[in-house]
mmCIF file of C-alpha atoms in Angstrom:
data_model
loop_
_atom_site.group_PDB
_atom_site.id
_atom_site.type_symbol
_atom_site.label_atom_id
_atom_site.label_comp_id
_atom_site.label_asym_id
_atom_site.label_seq_id
_atom_site.Cartn_x
_atom_site.Cartn_y
_atom_site.Cartn_z
ATOM 1 C CA GLU S 1 -179.715 38.651 -218.099
ATOM 2 C CA GLU S 2 -181.617 35.582 -219.269
ATOM 3 C CA GLY S 3 -181.204 36.564 -222.926
ATOM 4 C CA ALA S 4 -177.431 36.769 -222.554
ATOM 5 C CA GLN S 5 -177.258 33.356 -220.886
ATOM 6 C CA VAL S 6 -179.301 31.766 -223.667
ATOM 7 C CA THR S 7 -176.946 33.230 -226.280
ATOM 8 C CA VAL S 8 -173.886 31.879 -224.470
ATOM 9 C CA ASN S 9 -175.502 28.448 -224.145
ATOM 10 C CA SER S 10 -176.246 28.392 -227.864
ATOM 11 C CA LEU S 11 -172.749 29.514 -228.884
ATOM 12 C CA HIS S 12 -170.652 27.565 -226.366
ATOM 13 C CA PRO S 13 -172.537 24.531 -225.002
ATOM 14 C CA GLY S 14 -169.268 22.593 -224.731
ATOM 15 C CA VAL S 15 -167.691 25.257 -222.531
ATOM 16 C CA ILE S 16 -170.576 25.110 -220.067
ATOM 17 C CA ARG S 17 -170.428 21.304 -219.934
ATOM 18 C CA THR S 18 -166.684 21.473 -219.339
ATOM 19 C CA ASN S 19 -167.156 23.925 -216.472
ATOM 20 C CA ILE S 20 -169.758 21.656 -214.865
ATOM 21 C CA MET S 21 -167.459 18.642 -215.174
ATOM 22 C CA ARG S 22 -164.552 20.587 -213.670
ATOM 23 C CA THR S 23 -166.709 21.665 -210.731
ATOM 24 C CA THR S 24 -167.795 18.061 -210.173
ATOM 25 C CA LYS S 25 -164.163 16.896 -210.152
ATOM 26 C CA TYR S 26 -163.204 19.520 -207.567
ATOM 27 C CA LEU S 27 -166.167 18.586 -205.399
#
């Protein structure tokens, strides 16, 4: 749900950025 995603983004913005960077490295 959108609400859940917003909560995760607010609590763990660093985790999301790390995941994006990892995906970029694999690609």
